Coordinates of C-alpha atoms in Angstrom, one line a residue:
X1 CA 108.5 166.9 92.9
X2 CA 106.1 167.6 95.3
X3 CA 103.4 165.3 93.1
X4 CA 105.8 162.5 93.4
X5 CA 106.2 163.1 96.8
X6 CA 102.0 162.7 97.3
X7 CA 101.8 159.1 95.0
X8 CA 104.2 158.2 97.1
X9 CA 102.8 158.7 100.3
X10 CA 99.5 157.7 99.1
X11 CA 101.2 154.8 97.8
X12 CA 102.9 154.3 101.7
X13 CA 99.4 154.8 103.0
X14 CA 97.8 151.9 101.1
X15 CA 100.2 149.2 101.5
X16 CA 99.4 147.0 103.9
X17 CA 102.6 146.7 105.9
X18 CA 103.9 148.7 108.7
X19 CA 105.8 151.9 107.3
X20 CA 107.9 154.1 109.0
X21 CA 110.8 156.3 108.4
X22 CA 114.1 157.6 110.8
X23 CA 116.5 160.4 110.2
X24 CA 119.9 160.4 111.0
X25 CA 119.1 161.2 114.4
X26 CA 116.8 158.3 115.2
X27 CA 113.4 160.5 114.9
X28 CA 110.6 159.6 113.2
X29 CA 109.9 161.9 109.8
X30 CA 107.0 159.9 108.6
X31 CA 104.6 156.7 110.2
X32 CA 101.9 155.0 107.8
X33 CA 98.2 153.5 108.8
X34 CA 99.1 150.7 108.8
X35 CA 102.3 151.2 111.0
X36 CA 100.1 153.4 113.5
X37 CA 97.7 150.8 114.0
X38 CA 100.1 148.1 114.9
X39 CA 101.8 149.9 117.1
X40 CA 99.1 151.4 119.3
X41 CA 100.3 155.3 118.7
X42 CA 98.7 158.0 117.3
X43 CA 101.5 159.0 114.0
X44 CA 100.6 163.1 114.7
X45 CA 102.3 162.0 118.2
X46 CA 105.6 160.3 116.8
X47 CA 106.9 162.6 114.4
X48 CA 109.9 164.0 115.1
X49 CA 110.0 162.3 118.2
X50 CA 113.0 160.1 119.2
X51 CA 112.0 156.1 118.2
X52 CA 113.9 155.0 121.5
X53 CA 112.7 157.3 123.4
X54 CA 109.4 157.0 122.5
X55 CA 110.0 152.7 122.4
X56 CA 112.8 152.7 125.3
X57 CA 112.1 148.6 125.4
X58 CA 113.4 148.1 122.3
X59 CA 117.4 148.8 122.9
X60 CA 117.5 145.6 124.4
X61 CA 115.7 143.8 121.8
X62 CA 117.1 143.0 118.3
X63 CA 115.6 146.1 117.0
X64 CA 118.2 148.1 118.2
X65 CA 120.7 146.2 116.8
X66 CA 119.7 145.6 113.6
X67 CA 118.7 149.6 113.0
X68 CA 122.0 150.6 114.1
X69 CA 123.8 147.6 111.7
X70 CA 121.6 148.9 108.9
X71 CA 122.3 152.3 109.2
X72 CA 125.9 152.1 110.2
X73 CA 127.1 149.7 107.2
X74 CA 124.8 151.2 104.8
X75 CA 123.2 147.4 104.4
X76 CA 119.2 146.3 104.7
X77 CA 118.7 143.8 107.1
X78 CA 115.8 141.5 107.4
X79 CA 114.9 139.9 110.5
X80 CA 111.9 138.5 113.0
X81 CA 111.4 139.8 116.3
X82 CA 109.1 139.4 119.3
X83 CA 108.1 143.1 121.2
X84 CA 106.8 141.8 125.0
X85 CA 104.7 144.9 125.3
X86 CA 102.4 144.2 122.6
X87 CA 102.8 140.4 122.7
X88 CA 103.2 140.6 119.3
X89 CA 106.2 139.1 116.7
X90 CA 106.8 141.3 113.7
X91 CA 108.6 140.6 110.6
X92 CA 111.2 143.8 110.2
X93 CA 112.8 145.1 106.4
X94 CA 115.4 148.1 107.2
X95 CA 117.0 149.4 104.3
X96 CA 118.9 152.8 104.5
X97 CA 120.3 155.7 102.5
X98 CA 122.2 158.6 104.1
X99 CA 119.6 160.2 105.4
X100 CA 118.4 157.4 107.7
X101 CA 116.2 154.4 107.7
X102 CA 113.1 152.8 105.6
X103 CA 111.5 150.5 107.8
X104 CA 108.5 147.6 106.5
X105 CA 107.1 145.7 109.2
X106 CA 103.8 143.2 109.7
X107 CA 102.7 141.1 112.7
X108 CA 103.2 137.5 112.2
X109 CA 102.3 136.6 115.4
X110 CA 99.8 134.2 114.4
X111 CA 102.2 132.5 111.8
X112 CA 104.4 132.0 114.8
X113 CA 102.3 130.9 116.9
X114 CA 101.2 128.2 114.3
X115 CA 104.7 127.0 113.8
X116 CA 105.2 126.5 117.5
X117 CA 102.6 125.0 117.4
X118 CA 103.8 122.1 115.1
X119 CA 107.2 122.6 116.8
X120 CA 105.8 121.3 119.9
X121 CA 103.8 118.6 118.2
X122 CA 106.9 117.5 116.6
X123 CA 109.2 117.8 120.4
X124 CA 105.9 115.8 121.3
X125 CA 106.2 113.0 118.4
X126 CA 110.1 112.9 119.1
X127 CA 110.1 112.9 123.2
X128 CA 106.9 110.9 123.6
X129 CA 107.4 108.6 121.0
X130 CA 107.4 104.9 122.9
X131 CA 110.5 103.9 120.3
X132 CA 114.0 105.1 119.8
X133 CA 113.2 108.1 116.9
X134 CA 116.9 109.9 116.3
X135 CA 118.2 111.7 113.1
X136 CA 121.6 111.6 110.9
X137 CA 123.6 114.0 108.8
X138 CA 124.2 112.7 105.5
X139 CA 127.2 110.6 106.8
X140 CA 125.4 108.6 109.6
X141 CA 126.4 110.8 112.2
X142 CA 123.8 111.4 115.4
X143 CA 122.1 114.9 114.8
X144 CA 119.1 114.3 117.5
X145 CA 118.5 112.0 119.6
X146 CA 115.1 111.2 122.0
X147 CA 115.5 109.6 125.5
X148 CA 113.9 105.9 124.3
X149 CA 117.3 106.0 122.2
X150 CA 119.6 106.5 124.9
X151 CA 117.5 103.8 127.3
X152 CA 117.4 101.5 124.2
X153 CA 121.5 101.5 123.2
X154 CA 122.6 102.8 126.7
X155 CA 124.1 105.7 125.7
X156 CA 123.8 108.7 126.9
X157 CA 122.3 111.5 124.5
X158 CA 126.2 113.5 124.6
X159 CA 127.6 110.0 123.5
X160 CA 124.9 109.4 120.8
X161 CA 126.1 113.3 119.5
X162 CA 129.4 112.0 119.2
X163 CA 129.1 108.9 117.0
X164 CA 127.5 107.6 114.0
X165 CA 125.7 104.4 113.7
X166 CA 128.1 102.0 112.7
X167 CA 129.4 101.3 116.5
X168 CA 125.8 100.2 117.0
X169 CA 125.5 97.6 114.3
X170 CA 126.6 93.9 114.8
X171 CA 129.1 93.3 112.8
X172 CA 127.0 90.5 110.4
X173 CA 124.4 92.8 109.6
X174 CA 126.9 96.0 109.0
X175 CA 126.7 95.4 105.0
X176 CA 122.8 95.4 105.0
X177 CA 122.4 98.1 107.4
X178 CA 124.5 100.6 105.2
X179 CA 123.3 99.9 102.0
X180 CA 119.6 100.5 104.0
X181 CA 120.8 103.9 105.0
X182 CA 122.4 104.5 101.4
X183 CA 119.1 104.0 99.9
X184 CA 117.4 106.2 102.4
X185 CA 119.7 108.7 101.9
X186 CA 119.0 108.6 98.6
X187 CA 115.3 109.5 98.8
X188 CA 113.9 106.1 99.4
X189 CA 112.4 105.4 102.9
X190 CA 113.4 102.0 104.2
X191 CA 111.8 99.3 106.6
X192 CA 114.3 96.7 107.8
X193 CA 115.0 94.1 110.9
X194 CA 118.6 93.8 112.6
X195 CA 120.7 93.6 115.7
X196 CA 121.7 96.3 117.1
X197 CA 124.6 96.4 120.3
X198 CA 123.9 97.9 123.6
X199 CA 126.8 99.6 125.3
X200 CA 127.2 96.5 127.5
X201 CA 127.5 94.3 124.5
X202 CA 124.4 92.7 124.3
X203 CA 122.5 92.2 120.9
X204 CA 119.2 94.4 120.3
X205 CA 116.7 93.4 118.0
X206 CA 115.2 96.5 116.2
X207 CA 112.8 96.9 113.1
X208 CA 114.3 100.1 111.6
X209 CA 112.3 102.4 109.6
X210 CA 114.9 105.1 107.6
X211 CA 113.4 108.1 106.3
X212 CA 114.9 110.5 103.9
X213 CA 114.8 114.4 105.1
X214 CA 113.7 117.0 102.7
X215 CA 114.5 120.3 102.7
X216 CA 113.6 122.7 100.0
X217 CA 113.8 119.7 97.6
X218 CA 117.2 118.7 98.2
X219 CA 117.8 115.9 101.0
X220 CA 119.7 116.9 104.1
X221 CA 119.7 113.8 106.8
X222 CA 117.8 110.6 107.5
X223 CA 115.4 110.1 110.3
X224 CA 115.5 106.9 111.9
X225 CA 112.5 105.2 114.3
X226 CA 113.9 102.1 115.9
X227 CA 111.5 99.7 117.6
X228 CA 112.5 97.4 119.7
X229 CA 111.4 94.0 119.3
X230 CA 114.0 91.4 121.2
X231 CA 110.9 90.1 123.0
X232 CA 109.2 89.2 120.3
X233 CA 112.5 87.0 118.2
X234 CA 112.7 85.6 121.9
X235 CA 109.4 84.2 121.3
X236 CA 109.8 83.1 118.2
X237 CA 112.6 81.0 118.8
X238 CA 110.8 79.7 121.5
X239 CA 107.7 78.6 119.4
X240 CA 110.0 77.3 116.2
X241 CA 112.1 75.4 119.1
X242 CA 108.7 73.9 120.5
X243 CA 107.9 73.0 116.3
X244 CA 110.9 71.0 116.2
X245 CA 110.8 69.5 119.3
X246 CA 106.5 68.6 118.4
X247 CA 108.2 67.7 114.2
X248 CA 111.2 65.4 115.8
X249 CA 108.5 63.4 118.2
X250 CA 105.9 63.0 115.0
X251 CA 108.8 61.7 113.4
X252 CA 109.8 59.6 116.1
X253 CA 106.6 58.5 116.7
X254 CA 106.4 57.7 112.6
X255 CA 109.5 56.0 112.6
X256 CA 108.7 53.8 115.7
X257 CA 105.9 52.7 114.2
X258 CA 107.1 51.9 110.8
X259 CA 110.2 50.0 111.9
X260 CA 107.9 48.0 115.0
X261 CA 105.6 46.9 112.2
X262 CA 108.2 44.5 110.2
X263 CA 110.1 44.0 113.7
X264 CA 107.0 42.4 114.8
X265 CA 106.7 40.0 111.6
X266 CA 110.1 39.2 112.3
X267 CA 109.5 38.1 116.3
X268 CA 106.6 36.0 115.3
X269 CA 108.6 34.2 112.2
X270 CA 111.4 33.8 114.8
X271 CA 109.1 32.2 117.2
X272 CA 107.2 30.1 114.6
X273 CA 110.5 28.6 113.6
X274 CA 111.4 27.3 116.8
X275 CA 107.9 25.1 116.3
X276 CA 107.5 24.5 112.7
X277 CA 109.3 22.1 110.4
X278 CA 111.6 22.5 107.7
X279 CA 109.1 22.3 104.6
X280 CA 107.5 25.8 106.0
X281 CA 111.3 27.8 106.7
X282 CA 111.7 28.5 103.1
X283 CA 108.8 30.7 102.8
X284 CA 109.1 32.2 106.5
X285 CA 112.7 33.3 105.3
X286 CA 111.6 34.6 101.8
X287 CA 108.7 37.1 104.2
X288 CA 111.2 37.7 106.8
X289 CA 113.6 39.2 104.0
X290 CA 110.9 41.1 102.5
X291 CA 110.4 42.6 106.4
X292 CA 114.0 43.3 107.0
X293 CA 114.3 45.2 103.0
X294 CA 111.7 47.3 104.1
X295 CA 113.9 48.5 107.6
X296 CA 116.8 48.7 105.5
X297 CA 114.7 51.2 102.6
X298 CA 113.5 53.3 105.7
X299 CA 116.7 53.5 107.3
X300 CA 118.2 54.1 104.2
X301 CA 116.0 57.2 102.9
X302 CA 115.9 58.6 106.9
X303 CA 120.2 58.8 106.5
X304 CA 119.7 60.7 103.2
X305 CA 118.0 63.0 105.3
X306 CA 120.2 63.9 108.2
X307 CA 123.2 62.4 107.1
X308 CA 125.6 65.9 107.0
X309 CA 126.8 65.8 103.2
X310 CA 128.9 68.2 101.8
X311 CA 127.9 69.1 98.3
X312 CA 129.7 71.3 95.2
X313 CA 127.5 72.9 92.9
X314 CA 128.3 72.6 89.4
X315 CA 126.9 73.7 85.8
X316 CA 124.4 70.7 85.4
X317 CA 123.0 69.2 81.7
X318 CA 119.5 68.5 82.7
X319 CA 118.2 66.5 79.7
X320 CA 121.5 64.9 80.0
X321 CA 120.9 63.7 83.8
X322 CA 117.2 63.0 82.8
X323 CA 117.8 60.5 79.9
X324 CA 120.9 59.1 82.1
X325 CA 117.7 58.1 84.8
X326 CA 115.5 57.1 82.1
X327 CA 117.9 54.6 80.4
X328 CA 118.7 53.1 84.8
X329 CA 115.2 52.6 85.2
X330 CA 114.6 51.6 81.3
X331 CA 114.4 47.7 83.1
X332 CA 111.4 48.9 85.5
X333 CA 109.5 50.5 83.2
X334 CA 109.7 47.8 80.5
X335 CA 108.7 45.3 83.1
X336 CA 105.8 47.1 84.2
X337 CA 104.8 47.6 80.2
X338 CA 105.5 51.5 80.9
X339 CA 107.0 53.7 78.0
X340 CA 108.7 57.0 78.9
X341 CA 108.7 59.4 76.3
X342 CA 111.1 62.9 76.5
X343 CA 110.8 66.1 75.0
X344 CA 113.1 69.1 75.2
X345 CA 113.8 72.7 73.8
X346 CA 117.1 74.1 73.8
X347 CA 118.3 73.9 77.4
X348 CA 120.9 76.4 79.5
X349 CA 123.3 74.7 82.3
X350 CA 122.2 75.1 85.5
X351 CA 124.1 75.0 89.0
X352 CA 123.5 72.2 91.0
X353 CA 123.9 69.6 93.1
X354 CA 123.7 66.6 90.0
X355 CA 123.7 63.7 92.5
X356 CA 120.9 65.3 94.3
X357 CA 118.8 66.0 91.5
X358 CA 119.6 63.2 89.5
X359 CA 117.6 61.4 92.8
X360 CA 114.5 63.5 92.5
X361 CA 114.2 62.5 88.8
X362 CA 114.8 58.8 89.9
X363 CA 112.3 59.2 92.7
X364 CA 109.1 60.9 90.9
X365 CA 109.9 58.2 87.3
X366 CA 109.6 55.1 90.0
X367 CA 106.4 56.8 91.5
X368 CA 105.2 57.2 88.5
X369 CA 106.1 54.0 86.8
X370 CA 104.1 52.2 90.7
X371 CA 101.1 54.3 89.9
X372 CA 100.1 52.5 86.6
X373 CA 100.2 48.9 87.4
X374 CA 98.5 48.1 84.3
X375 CA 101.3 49.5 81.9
X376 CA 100.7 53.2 80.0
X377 CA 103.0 56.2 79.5
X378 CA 105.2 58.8 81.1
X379 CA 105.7 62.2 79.4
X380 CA 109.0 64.4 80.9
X381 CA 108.7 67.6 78.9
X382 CA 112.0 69.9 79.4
X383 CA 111.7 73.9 79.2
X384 CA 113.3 76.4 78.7
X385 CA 111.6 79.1 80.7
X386 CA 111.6 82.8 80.5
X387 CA 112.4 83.8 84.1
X388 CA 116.2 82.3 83.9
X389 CA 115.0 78.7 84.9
X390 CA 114.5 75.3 84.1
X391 CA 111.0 73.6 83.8
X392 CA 110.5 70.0 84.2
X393 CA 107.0 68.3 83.9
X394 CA 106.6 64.7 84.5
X395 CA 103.2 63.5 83.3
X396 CA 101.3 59.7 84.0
X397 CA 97.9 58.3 83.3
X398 CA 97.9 56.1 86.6
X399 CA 95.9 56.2 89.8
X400 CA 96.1 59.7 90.8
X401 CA 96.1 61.2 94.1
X402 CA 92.7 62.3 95.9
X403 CA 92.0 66.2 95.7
X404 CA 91.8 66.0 99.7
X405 CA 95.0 64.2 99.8
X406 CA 97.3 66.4 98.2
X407 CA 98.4 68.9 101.2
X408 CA 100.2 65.5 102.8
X409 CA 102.2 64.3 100.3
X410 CA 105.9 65.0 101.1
X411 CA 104.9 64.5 104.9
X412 CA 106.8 61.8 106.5
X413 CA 105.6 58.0 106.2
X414 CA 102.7 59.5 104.2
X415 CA 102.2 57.2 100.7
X416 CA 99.8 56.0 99.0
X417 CA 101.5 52.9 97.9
X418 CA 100.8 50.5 99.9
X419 CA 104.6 49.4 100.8
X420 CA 105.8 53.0 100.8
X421 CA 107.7 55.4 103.3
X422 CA 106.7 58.6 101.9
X423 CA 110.3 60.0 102.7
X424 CA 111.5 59.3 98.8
X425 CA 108.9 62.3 98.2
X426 CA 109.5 64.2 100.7
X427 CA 113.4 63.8 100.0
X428 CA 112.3 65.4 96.6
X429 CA 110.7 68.1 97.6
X430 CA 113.3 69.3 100.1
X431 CA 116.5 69.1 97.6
X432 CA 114.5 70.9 94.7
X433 CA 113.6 73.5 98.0
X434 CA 117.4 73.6 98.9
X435 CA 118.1 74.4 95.2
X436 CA 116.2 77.9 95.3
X437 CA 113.4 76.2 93.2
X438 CA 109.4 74.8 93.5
X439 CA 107.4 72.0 93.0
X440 CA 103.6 72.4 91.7
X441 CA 101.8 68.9 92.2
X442 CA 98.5 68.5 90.2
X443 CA 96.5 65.5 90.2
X444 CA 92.9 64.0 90.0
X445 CA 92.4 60.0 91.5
X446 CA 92.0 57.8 88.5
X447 CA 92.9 60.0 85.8
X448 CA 96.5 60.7 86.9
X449 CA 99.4 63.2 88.1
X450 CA 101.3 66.1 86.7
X451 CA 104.6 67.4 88.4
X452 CA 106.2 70.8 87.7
X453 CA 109.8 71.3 89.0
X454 CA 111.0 74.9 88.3
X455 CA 115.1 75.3 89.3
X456 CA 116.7 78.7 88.8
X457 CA 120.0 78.7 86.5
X458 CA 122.3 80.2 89.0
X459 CA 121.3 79.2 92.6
X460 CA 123.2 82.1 94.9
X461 CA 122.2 81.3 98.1
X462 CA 122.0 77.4 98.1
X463 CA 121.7 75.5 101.2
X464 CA 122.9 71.8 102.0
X465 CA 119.9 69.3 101.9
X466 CA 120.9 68.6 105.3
X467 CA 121.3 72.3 106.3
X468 CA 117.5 72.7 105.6

């Protein structure tokens, strides 16, 4: 016995935790190195003595009561606990028997000290932080809030505590904004704009950044950082206001001058009519026709833009529209010695706006036909392609468009025929737009053009050519 009492203590002596035992009465029966050194006491001097006696600021600490909980309920108890006269934190294990208590200790003052540390970095981060930085429960309810959040939503940080985030959404983005926080919840941070309510009742636009927060591997809340950026969507309104105010007077401006130009042919015919005799009228009223065709084409094409039109969207046949344009213009193209040749694979439907589409076809086939004075041949290939779409390619062999020329087509009153508008393309381009799809224009001058038109199958979020 008394060898297993010796590895013990040698064992006791070694360890490098604080070690120190009580008896039933509180006195101290036996005191480590390790113990004797963190304490500051010689161990010859503490034996037998009484520990609060010998430590009187301890009974108000939670020394006291966590030795007597131990010992009383015949339980070990594990806690952390700062001692003022040595300025030092100590991580305490009591465990007891009937005889008294077994008591491990070690300073972790400099472990504390290092997660204060980072505790005050992260008040710093959360208090400092120029935009609203808050955190949830998994149910969207305010855990935390800093004082940007109060200042940004007008509430006050009790109010905050009270709710969840839902009050603080507008109603149009609600959907988005909890699916966000579902996802962040989740484990997936999110980034996100939306409009947020002040307390008054005015909108807030924020860019939202939800993160998920981790603890011991299992996700316990989101943090949110909300920055406020109603300045900046003021000023973008602003600027796309001033675009469409500079786009509407370039299109003025266009239109001025394209309807002055025959209007002027007109006034001099008028006036040369007056003076000349009737042998000359016939051809006078032959070029004055010609002038007012070309007003009616360009007011005609200008209503197809703005005109409001509302439009269903069906399940489409596209080779079925295609050859229905190919057999209208059949007449133009055999005039101009133009064949049209059409190949197709195996097409799906697609949802569209036929009467709409049906024009871009009509539109690019006349271009196309114009562009080869001389006669030649059109190829429209129809495919089926892989990303749930349909491909159409119109090919000529006529005059081609410049390399350097290329950005302006689809611009207003820009052409390259010489009694074009330029809005038949640009008309084009912004239904094929409208219908969720693209337009890839390739070309080279005196060799030719090739037009791809991708549409998607099912168009979900289709807007009105004149809603564009």
């Amino acid at each position: 016995m008394k060898i297993l009492q010796a590895n013990a203590i040698e064992i006791l002596d070694r360890i490098t935790d604080g070690f120190f035992s009580l008896d039933e009465n509180w006195c101290f029966t036996y005191i480590n190195d390790e113990a004797s050194y963190l304490l500051f006491r010689n161990r010859d001097d503490l034996i037998g003595k009484n520990v609060w006696e010998e430590f009187p600021e301890v009974v108000n600490l939670p020394f006291y009561k966590q030795y007597h909980k131990a010992l009383a309920e015949q339980i070990p108890v594990t806690f952390d606990a700062y001692f003022p006269p040595l300025d030092t934190w100590f991580d305490v294990r009591a465990y007891p028997s009937s005889s008294g208590l077994s008591i491990f200790f070690k300073d972790i003052t400099k472990q504390k000290k290092t997660l204060k540390q980072h505790e005050q970095h992260y008040k710093s981060l959360f208090e400092q932080n120029p935009d609203a930085v808050y955190s949830f429960d998994l149910n969207g309810n305010y855990l935390s809030v800093n004082s940007k959040t109060e200042s940004l939503f007008g509430y006050t940080e009790e109010e905050l505590l009270q709710l969840s985030f839902v009050p603080l959404v507008h109603e149009d983005d609600l959907a988005k904004v909890k699916q966000y926080y579902r996802n962040a919840a989740n484990g997936i941070t999110q980034n996100y704009e939306a409009r947020a309510l002040h307390k008054d009742g005015h909108v807030v636009y924020v860019n939202v950044t939800n993160i998920p927060i981790i603890v011991d591997g299992d996700i316990v809340g989101v943090y949110g950082i909300a920055k406020d950026i109603t300045m900046e969507k003021q000023t973008e309104e602003r600027l796309l206001r001033s675009e469409k105010l500079s786009a509407v007077g370039q299109l003025s401006a266009s239109i001025a001058h394209e309807i002055r130009n025959p209007l002027t042919s007109l006034k001099g015919f008028l006036q040369l009519m007056k003076t000349s005799s009737a042998d000359n009228l016939q051809d006078y009223l032959h070029i004055m026709l010609e002038e007012i065709n070309r007003i009616e084409t360009i007011t005609g094409e200008l209503l197809l833009l703005a005109k409001p039109q509302v439009h269903q969207f069906h399940f489409e046949d596209i080779k079925e529209m295609v050859d229905n344009v190919v057999i209208l213009l059949h007449s133009q193209a055999l005039i101009n010695k133009v064949d049209i040749d059409v190949t197709s694979d195996e097409l799906p439907l697609v949802n569209c706006v036929g009467a709409q589409i049906k024009q871009v076809f009509i539109n690019l086939i006349k271009n196309a036909i114009e562009s080869m004075p001389n006669g030649g041949k059109i190829k429209i290939n129809l495919q089926n392609d892989c990303k749930e779409g349909v491909c159409i390619q119109v090919i000529d062999h006529g005059c081609g468009i410049p390399e350097e020329l290329l950005p302006k087509i689809g611009l207003p009153f820009y052409t390259t025929k010489d009694k074009g508008t330029g809005l038949g393309m640009m008309t084009a381009l912004k239904i094929i737009e409208t219908h969720g799809g693209t337009v890839d224009i390739l070309s080279e001058a005196g060799k030719g053009t090739t037009i791809n038109i991708y549409i998607p199958i099912n168009t979900l979020a289709v807007k009105n050519i004149d809603e564009a």
